[in-house]
């Protein structure tokens, strides 16, 4: 079956540090890939997505590139801020075909210290 | 445009009671998804509904759990005879179209169910 594996947290960084959160997946066919962010007490918000190989999703300074050869979708940001502290979820999904739910990783808790 | 709304935000039930969780999708969205998040786990897909139809319930436990999305009103996730293992955060998401991969799913704030 499909699965998503993320690096274990919590990840603690200082403000302005470079961020990488690793995400790899196992899937059949050609899924789309997503990063969602969850702030304390809130629901998940879509951060970025990529729908085919070599696509780069980007938003709010975050980037991730869909690498089919390594089945990865690592999240990066050049300079993190305290306000980026949250839980980040990597997910995959398919266009139709009956598999309509997203498959999520366990989440990575990111803590940014001033 | 209001986002996805869920209520209650917190629900406490004793073992054997029923839990009803409500989800109102974003305006104009007719596709609803329910997910469960157990402690220290990622979200697990439970069920996908359109108005008056269950499209995919492959992630739903076979017993005690049911979901509906009536023509009028919110989507309801119903858990009968709750057990402690049902304690989790339940998230609802909605989308404007049927394609999960190309249409963004918008999530509600979740209902945190605690079973005593």
PDB file of N, CA, C and O in Angstrom, chain A residues 31-32 34 36 38 41-46 49 51 87 89 93-96 98-107, chain B residues 9 33 35 37 40-45 48 55-56 58 91 98-110 112:
ATOM      1  N   UNK A  31       1.443   9.655  -7.920  1.00  0.00           N
ATOM      2  CA  UNK A  31       0.675  10.487  -6.991  1.00  0.00           C
ATOM      3  C   UNK A  31       1.078  11.949  -7.065  1.00  0.00           C
ATOM      4  O   UNK A  31       2.141  12.283  -7.597  1.00  0.00           O
ATOM      5  N   UNK A  32       0.244  12.795  -6.528  1.00  0.00           N
ATOM      6  CA  UNK A  32       0.629  14.168  -6.236  1.00  0.00           C
ATOM      7  C   UNK A  32       1.130  14.214  -4.799  1.00  0.00           C
ATOM      8  O   UNK A  32       0.748  13.393  -3.966  1.00  0.00           O
ATOM      9  N   UNK A  34       2.144  16.617  -1.243  1.00  0.00           N
ATOM     10  CA  UNK A  34       1.714  17.808  -0.528  1.00  0.00           C
ATOM     11  C   UNK A  34       2.521  17.980   0.763  1.00  0.00           C
ATOM     12  O   UNK A  34       2.969  17.005   1.365  1.00  0.00           O
ATOM     13  N   UNK A  36       1.500  19.902   4.350  1.00  0.00           N
ATOM     14  CA  UNK A  36       0.519  20.629   5.143  1.00  0.00           C
ATOM     15  C   UNK A  36       1.191  21.084   6.432  1.00  0.00           C
ATOM     16  O   UNK A  36       2.094  20.430   6.945  1.00  0.00           O
ATOM     17  N   UNK A  38       0.330  22.476  10.488  1.00  0.00           N
ATOM     18  CA  UNK A  38      -0.698  22.553  11.533  1.00  0.00           C
ATOM     19  C   UNK A  38      -0.160  23.379  12.682  1.00  0.00           C
ATOM     20  O   UNK A  38       0.768  22.968  13.386  1.00  0.00           O
ATOM     21  N   UNK A  41      -3.630  24.012  17.941  1.00  0.00           N
ATOM     22  CA  UNK A  41      -5.065  24.197  18.103  1.00  0.00           C
ATOM     23  C   UNK A  41      -5.830  24.435  16.814  1.00  0.00           C
ATOM     24  O   UNK A  41      -7.035  24.708  16.851  1.00  0.00           O
ATOM     25  N   UNK A  42      -5.162  24.320  15.692  1.00  0.00           N
ATOM     26  CA  UNK A  42      -5.819  24.596  14.407  1.00  0.00           C
ATOM     27  C   UNK A  42      -5.827  23.366  13.513  1.00  0.00           C
ATOM     28  O   UNK A  42      -5.173  22.364  13.785  1.00  0.00           O
ATOM     29  N   UNK A  43      -6.587  23.449  12.438  1.00  0.00           N
ATOM     30  CA  UNK A  43      -6.583  22.390  11.441  1.00  0.00           C
ATOM     31  C   UNK A  43      -5.398  22.511  10.517  1.00  0.00           C
ATOM     32  O   UNK A  43      -4.588  23.431  10.631  1.00  0.00           O
ATOM     33  N   UNK A  44      -5.285  21.572   9.594  1.00  0.00           N
ATOM     34  CA  UNK A  44      -4.175  21.581   8.661  1.00  0.00           C
ATOM     35  C   UNK A  44      -4.407  22.603   7.559  1.00  0.00           C
ATOM     36  O   UNK A  44      -5.523  22.760   7.069  1.00  0.00           O
ATOM     37  N   UNK A  45      -3.322  23.253   7.173  1.00  0.00           N
ATOM     38  CA  UNK A  45      -3.382  24.185   6.049  1.00  0.00           C
ATOM     39  C   UNK A  45      -2.421  23.696   4.977  1.00  0.00           C
ATOM     40  O   UNK A  45      -1.291  23.303   5.293  1.00  0.00           O
ATOM     41  N   UNK A  46      -2.857  23.755   3.740  1.00  0.00           N
ATOM     42  CA  UNK A  46      -1.967  23.378   2.655  1.00  0.00           C
ATOM     43  C   UNK A  46      -0.833  24.386   2.549  1.00  0.00           C
ATOM     44  O   UNK A  46      -1.064  25.596   2.450  1.00  0.00           O
ATOM     45  N   UNK A  49       2.286  22.158  -2.923  1.00  0.00           N
ATOM     46  CA  UNK A  49       2.037  20.865  -3.542  1.00  0.00           C
ATOM     47  C   UNK A  49       2.777  20.761  -4.877  1.00  0.00           C
ATOM     48  O   UNK A  49       3.178  21.781  -5.454  1.00  0.00           O
ATOM     49  N   UNK A  51       2.401  18.198  -8.510  1.00  0.00           N
ATOM     50  CA  UNK A  51       1.538  17.182  -9.088  1.00  0.00           C
ATOM     51  C   UNK A  51       2.251  16.226 -10.033  1.00  0.00           C
ATOM     52  O   UNK A  51       1.669  15.214 -10.421  1.00  0.00           O
ATOM     53  N   UNK A  87       3.590  21.901  13.348  1.00  0.00           N
ATOM     54  CA  UNK A  87       3.792  20.512  12.923  1.00  0.00           C
ATOM     55  C   UNK A  87       3.591  20.456  11.411  1.00  0.00           C
ATOM     56  O   UNK A  87       2.595  20.971  10.895  1.00  0.00           O
ATOM     57  N   UNK A  89       3.256  18.162   7.920  1.00  0.00           N
ATOM     58  CA  UNK A  89       2.858  16.845   7.440  1.00  0.00           C
ATOM     59  C   UNK A  89       3.117  16.744   5.946  1.00  0.00           C
ATOM     60  O   UNK A  89       2.676  17.604   5.165  1.00  0.00           O
ATOM     61  N   UNK A  93      -1.490  11.920  -2.664  1.00  0.00           N
ATOM     62  CA  UNK A  93      -2.857  11.656  -3.080  1.00  0.00           C
ATOM     63  C   UNK A  93      -2.908  11.394  -4.562  1.00  0.00           C
ATOM     64  O   UNK A  93      -1.971  11.701  -5.297  1.00  0.00           O
ATOM     65  N   UNK A  94      -4.040  10.827  -4.994  1.00  0.00           N
ATOM     66  CA  UNK A  94      -4.207  10.464  -6.390  1.00  0.00           C
ATOM     67  C   UNK A  94      -5.371  11.210  -6.998  1.00  0.00           C
ATOM     68  O   UNK A  94      -6.317  11.579  -6.310  1.00  0.00           O
ATOM     69  N   UNK A  95      -5.313  11.359  -8.265  1.00  0.00           N
ATOM     70  CA  UNK A  95      -6.404  11.968  -9.002  1.00  0.00           C
ATOM     71  C   UNK A  95      -7.419  10.889  -9.333  1.00  0.00           C
ATOM     72  O   UNK A  95      -7.203  10.064 -10.208  1.00  0.00           O
ATOM     73  N   UNK A  96      -8.512  10.899  -8.633  1.00  0.00           N
ATOM     74  CA  UNK A  96      -9.582   9.955  -8.899  1.00  0.00           C
ATOM     75  C   UNK A  96      -9.172   8.524  -8.660  1.00  0.00           C
ATOM     76  O   UNK A  96      -8.337   8.233  -7.819  1.00  0.00           O
ATOM     77  N   UNK A  98     -10.754   6.293  -7.272  1.00  0.00           N
ATOM     78  CA  UNK A  98     -11.333   5.720  -6.064  1.00  0.00           C
ATOM     79  C   UNK A  98     -10.477   5.903  -4.833  1.00  0.00           C
ATOM     80  O   UNK A  98     -10.961   5.756  -3.728  1.00  0.00           O
ATOM     81  N   UNK A  99      -9.211   6.220  -4.995  1.00  0.00           N
ATOM     82  CA  UNK A  99      -8.335   6.415  -3.825  1.00  0.00           C
ATOM     83  C   UNK A  99      -8.333   7.897  -3.498  1.00  0.00           C
ATOM     84  O   UNK A  99      -7.362   8.596  -3.746  1.00  0.00           O
ATOM     85  N   UNK A 100      -9.427   8.352  -2.943  1.00  0.00           N
ATOM     86  CA  UNK A 100      -9.596   9.789  -2.834  1.00  0.00           C
ATOM     87  C   UNK A 100      -9.029  10.399  -1.579  1.00  0.00           C
ATOM     88  O   UNK A 100      -8.892  11.603  -1.497  1.00  0.00           O
ATOM     89  N   UNK A 101      -8.736   9.602  -0.579  1.00  0.00           N
ATOM     90  CA  UNK A 101      -8.187  10.157   0.639  1.00  0.00           C
ATOM     91  C   UNK A 101      -6.697  10.366   0.510  1.00  0.00           C
ATOM     92  O   UNK A 101      -6.005   9.668  -0.219  1.00  0.00           O
ATOM     93  N   UNK A 102      -6.191  11.351   1.219  1.00  0.00           N
ATOM     94  CA  UNK A 102      -4.756  11.589   1.259  1.00  0.00           C
ATOM     95  C   UNK A 102      -4.107  10.629   2.241  1.00  0.00           C
ATOM     96  O   UNK A 102      -4.705  10.259   3.255  1.00  0.00           O
ATOM     97  N   UNK A 103      -2.871  10.231   1.959  1.00  0.00           N
ATOM     98  CA  UNK A 103      -2.074   9.427   2.870  1.00  0.00           C
ATOM     99  C   UNK A 103      -1.019  10.332   3.500  1.00  0.00           C
ATOM    100  O   UNK A 103      -0.229  10.963   2.791  1.00  0.00           O
ATOM    101  N   UNK A 104      -1.024  10.410   4.820  1.00  0.00           N
ATOM    102  CA  UNK A 104      -0.151  11.331   5.537  1.00  0.00           C
ATOM    103  C   UNK A 104       1.000  10.620   6.223  1.00  0.00           C
ATOM    104  O   UNK A 104       0.876   9.470   6.654  1.00  0.00           O
ATOM    105  N   UNK A 105       2.107  11.343   6.376  1.00  0.00           N
ATOM    106  CA  UNK A 105       3.147  10.932   7.294  1.00  0.00           C
ATOM    107  C   UNK A 105       2.746  11.273   8.717  1.00  0.00           C
ATOM    108  O   UNK A 105       1.695  11.869   8.951  1.00  0.00           O
ATOM    109  N   UNK A 106       3.591  10.905   9.680  1.00  0.00           N
ATOM    110  CA  UNK A 106       3.239  11.100  11.083  1.00  0.00           C
ATOM    111  C   UNK A 106       3.403  12.540  11.550  1.00  0.00           C
ATOM    112  O   UNK A 106       2.961  12.888  12.636  1.00  0.00           O
ATOM    113  N   UNK A 107       4.028  13.362  10.738  1.00  0.00           N
ATOM    114  CA  UNK A 107       4.222  14.755  11.125  1.00  0.00           C
ATOM    115  C   UNK A 107       5.572  14.993  11.776  1.00  0.00           C
ATOM    116  O   UNK A 107       6.116  14.112  12.448  1.00  0.00           O
TER     117      UNK A 107
ATOM    118  N   UNK B   9     -15.622  21.390  19.277  1.00  0.00           N
ATOM    119  CA  UNK B   9     -14.164  21.340  19.193  1.00  0.00           C
ATOM    120  C   UNK B   9     -13.606  20.289  20.147  1.00  0.00           C
ATOM    121  O   UNK B   9     -12.596  19.653  19.879  1.00  0.00           O
ATOM    122  N   UNK B  33     -14.360  14.908   3.420  1.00  0.00           N
ATOM    123  CA  UNK B  33     -13.488  13.805   3.814  1.00  0.00           C
ATOM    124  C   UNK B  33     -13.361  13.832   5.329  1.00  0.00           C
ATOM    125  O   UNK B  33     -13.196  14.898   5.929  1.00  0.00           O
ATOM    126  N   UNK B  35     -10.954  12.355   8.543  1.00  0.00           N
ATOM    127  CA  UNK B  35      -9.668  11.752   8.916  1.00  0.00           C
ATOM    128  C   UNK B  35      -9.616  11.618  10.438  1.00  0.00           C
ATOM    129  O   UNK B  35     -10.213  12.410  11.158  1.00  0.00           O
ATOM    130  N   UNK B  37      -6.814  11.318  13.666  1.00  0.00           N
ATOM    131  CA  UNK B  37      -5.426  11.468  14.077  1.00  0.00           C
ATOM    132  C   UNK B  37      -5.271  10.923  15.493  1.00  0.00           C
ATOM    133  O   UNK B  37      -5.723  11.547  16.461  1.00  0.00           O
ATOM    134  N   UNK B  40       0.368  10.985  18.459  1.00  0.00           N
ATOM    135  CA  UNK B  40       1.700  10.708  17.883  1.00  0.00           C
ATOM    136  C   UNK B  40       1.631  10.047  16.509  1.00  0.00           C
ATOM    137  O   UNK B  40       2.590   9.455  16.040  1.00  0.00           O
ATOM    138  N   UNK B  41       0.489  10.154  15.853  1.00  0.00           N
ATOM    139  CA  UNK B  41       0.344   9.553  14.524  1.00  0.00           C
ATOM    140  C   UNK B  41      -0.059  10.621  13.516  1.00  0.00           C
ATOM    141  O   UNK B  41      -0.515  11.705  13.873  1.00  0.00           O
ATOM    142  N   UNK B  42       0.109  10.280  12.245  1.00  0.00           N
ATOM    143  CA  UNK B  42      -0.400  11.151  11.197  1.00  0.00           C
ATOM    144  C   UNK B  42      -1.887  10.935  11.011  1.00  0.00           C
ATOM    145  O   UNK B  42      -2.503  10.099  11.666  1.00  0.00           O
ATOM    146  N   UNK B  43      -2.462  11.718  10.136  1.00  0.00           N
ATOM    147  CA  UNK B  43      -3.891  11.584   9.862  1.00  0.00           C
ATOM    148  C   UNK B  43      -4.143  10.342   9.010  1.00  0.00           C
ATOM    149  O   UNK B  43      -3.409  10.070   8.053  1.00  0.00           O
ATOM    150  N   UNK B  44      -5.202   9.626   9.350  1.00  0.00           N
ATOM    151  CA  UNK B  44      -5.595   8.446   8.579  1.00  0.00           C
ATOM    152  C   UNK B  44      -6.951   8.704   7.935  1.00  0.00           C
ATOM    153  O   UNK B  44      -7.909   9.072   8.619  1.00  0.00           O
ATOM    154  N   UNK B  45      -7.023   8.485   6.653  1.00  0.00           N
ATOM    155  CA  UNK B  45      -8.266   8.667   5.919  1.00  0.00           C
ATOM    156  C   UNK B  45      -9.327   7.683   6.419  1.00  0.00           C
ATOM    157  O   UNK B  45      -9.045   6.497   6.624  1.00  0.00           O
ATOM    158  N   UNK B  48     -14.960   9.267   2.459  1.00  0.00           N
ATOM    159  CA  UNK B  48     -15.148  10.367   1.514  1.00  0.00           C
ATOM    160  C   UNK B  48     -16.604  10.367   1.083  1.00  0.00           C
ATOM    161  O   UNK B  48     -17.134   9.335   0.663  1.00  0.00           O
ATOM    162  N   UNK B  55     -18.795   7.768  -1.050  1.00  0.00           N
ATOM    163  CA  UNK B  55     -18.014   7.411  -2.237  1.00  0.00           C
ATOM    164  C   UNK B  55     -16.935   6.383  -1.896  1.00  0.00           C
ATOM    165  O   UNK B  55     -16.705   5.438  -2.641  1.00  0.00           O
ATOM    166  N   UNK B  56     -16.291   6.572  -0.776  1.00  0.00           N
ATOM    167  CA  UNK B  56     -15.175   5.688  -0.397  1.00  0.00           C
ATOM    168  C   UNK B  56     -15.125   5.614   1.115  1.00  0.00           C
ATOM    169  O   UNK B  56     -14.881   6.625   1.766  1.00  0.00           O
ATOM    170  N   UNK B  58     -13.271   3.137   2.671  1.00  0.00           N
ATOM    171  CA  UNK B  58     -12.266   2.090   2.865  1.00  0.00           C
ATOM    172  C   UNK B  58     -11.471   2.249   4.160  1.00  0.00           C
ATOM    173  O   UNK B  58     -10.900   1.282   4.651  1.00  0.00           O
ATOM    174  N   UNK B  91     -10.634  15.055  12.024  1.00  0.00           N
ATOM    175  CA  UNK B  91     -10.598  16.208  11.139  1.00  0.00           C
ATOM    176  C   UNK B  91     -11.496  15.970   9.935  1.00  0.00           C
ATOM    177  O   UNK B  91     -11.537  14.880   9.367  1.00  0.00           O
ATOM    178  N   UNK B  98     -13.943  16.435  -7.164  1.00  0.00           N
ATOM    179  CA  UNK B  98     -13.777  15.054  -6.733  1.00  0.00           C
ATOM    180  C   UNK B  98     -12.350  14.533  -6.801  1.00  0.00           C
ATOM    181  O   UNK B  98     -12.100  13.410  -6.405  1.00  0.00           O
ATOM    182  N   UNK B  99     -11.426  15.319  -7.287  1.00  0.00           N
ATOM    183  CA  UNK B  99     -10.080  14.807  -7.522  1.00  0.00           C
ATOM    184  C   UNK B  99      -9.171  15.227  -6.383  1.00  0.00           C
ATOM    185  O   UNK B  99      -8.678  16.343  -6.329  1.00  0.00           O
ATOM    186  N   UNK B 100      -8.880  14.310  -5.491  1.00  0.00           N
ATOM    187  CA  UNK B 100      -8.128  14.641  -4.279  1.00  0.00           C
ATOM    188  C   UNK B 100      -6.738  15.142  -4.592  1.00  0.00           C
ATOM    189  O   UNK B 100      -6.186  15.933  -3.852  1.00  0.00           O
ATOM    190  N   UNK B 101      -6.182  14.698  -5.682  1.00  0.00           N
ATOM    191  CA  UNK B 101      -4.794  15.045  -5.939  1.00  0.00           C
ATOM    192  C   UNK B 101      -4.650  16.419  -6.559  1.00  0.00           C
ATOM    193  O   UNK B 101      -3.661  17.100  -6.352  1.00  0.00           O
ATOM    194  N   UNK B 102      -5.610  16.835  -7.333  1.00  0.00           N
ATOM    195  CA  UNK B 102      -5.448  18.115  -8.008  1.00  0.00           C
ATOM    196  C   UNK B 102      -6.264  19.218  -7.357  1.00  0.00           C
ATOM    197  O   UNK B 102      -6.005  20.386  -7.569  1.00  0.00           O
ATOM    198  N   UNK B 103      -7.256  18.848  -6.575  1.00  0.00           N
ATOM    199  CA  UNK B 103      -8.008  19.849  -5.840  1.00  0.00           C
ATOM    200  C   UNK B 103      -7.528  19.878  -4.396  1.00  0.00           C
ATOM    201  O   UNK B 103      -7.409  18.841  -3.769  1.00  0.00           O
ATOM    202  N   UNK B 104      -7.278  21.051  -3.915  1.00  0.00           N
ATOM    203  CA  UNK B 104      -6.825  21.189  -2.538  1.00  0.00           C
ATOM    204  C   UNK B 104      -7.935  20.800  -1.585  1.00  0.00           C
ATOM    205  O   UNK B 104      -9.087  21.163  -1.783  1.00  0.00           O
ATOM    206  N   UNK B 105      -7.586  20.062  -0.546  1.00  0.00           N
ATOM    207  CA  UNK B 105      -8.525  19.777   0.526  1.00  0.00           C
ATOM    208  C   UNK B 105      -8.311  20.813   1.624  1.00  0.00           C
ATOM    209  O   UNK B 105      -7.191  21.040   2.067  1.00  0.00           O
ATOM    210  N   UNK B 106      -9.384  21.420   2.051  1.00  0.00           N
ATOM    211  CA  UNK B 106      -9.337  22.431   3.102  1.00  0.00           C
ATOM    212  C   UNK B 106      -9.818  21.798   4.402  1.00  0.00           C
ATOM    213  O   UNK B 106     -10.919  21.254   4.458  1.00  0.00           O
ATOM    214  N   UNK B 107      -9.003  21.929   5.431  1.00  0.00           N
ATOM    215  CA  UNK B 107      -9.283  21.224   6.676  1.00  0.00           C
ATOM    216  C   UNK B 107      -9.942  22.128   7.713  1.00  0.00           C
ATOM    217  O   UNK B 107      -9.652  23.324   7.806  1.00  0.00           O
ATOM    218  N   UNK B 108     -10.789  21.515   8.506  1.00  0.00           N
ATOM    219  CA  UNK B 108     -11.354  22.177   9.662  1.00  0.00           C
ATOM    220  C   UNK B 108     -10.414  22.082  10.844  1.00  0.00           C
ATOM    221  O   UNK B 108      -9.378  21.427  10.772  1.00  0.00           O
ATOM    222  N   UNK B 109     -10.788  22.708  11.978  1.00  0.00           N
ATOM    223  CA  UNK B 109      -9.921  22.730  13.156  1.00  0.00           C
ATOM    224  C   UNK B 109      -9.913  21.433  13.938  1.00  0.00           C
ATOM    225  O   UNK B 109      -9.102  21.248  14.828  1.00  0.00           O
ATOM    226  N   UNK B 110     -10.841  20.527  13.612  1.00  0.00           N
ATOM    227  CA  UNK B 110     -10.860  19.231  14.275  1.00  0.00           C
ATOM    228  C   UNK B 110     -11.751  19.187  15.500  1.00  0.00           C
ATOM    229  O   UNK B 110     -12.068  20.221  16.113  1.00  0.00           O
ATOM    230  N   UNK B 112     -11.702  17.115  19.091  1.00  0.00           N
ATOM    231  CA  UNK B 112     -10.893  16.240  19.931  1.00  0.00           C
ATOM    232  C   UNK B 112     -11.821  15.448  20.844  1.00  0.00           C
ATOM    233  O   UNK B 112     -12.451  16.007  21.739  1.00  0.00           O
TER     234      UNK B 112
END
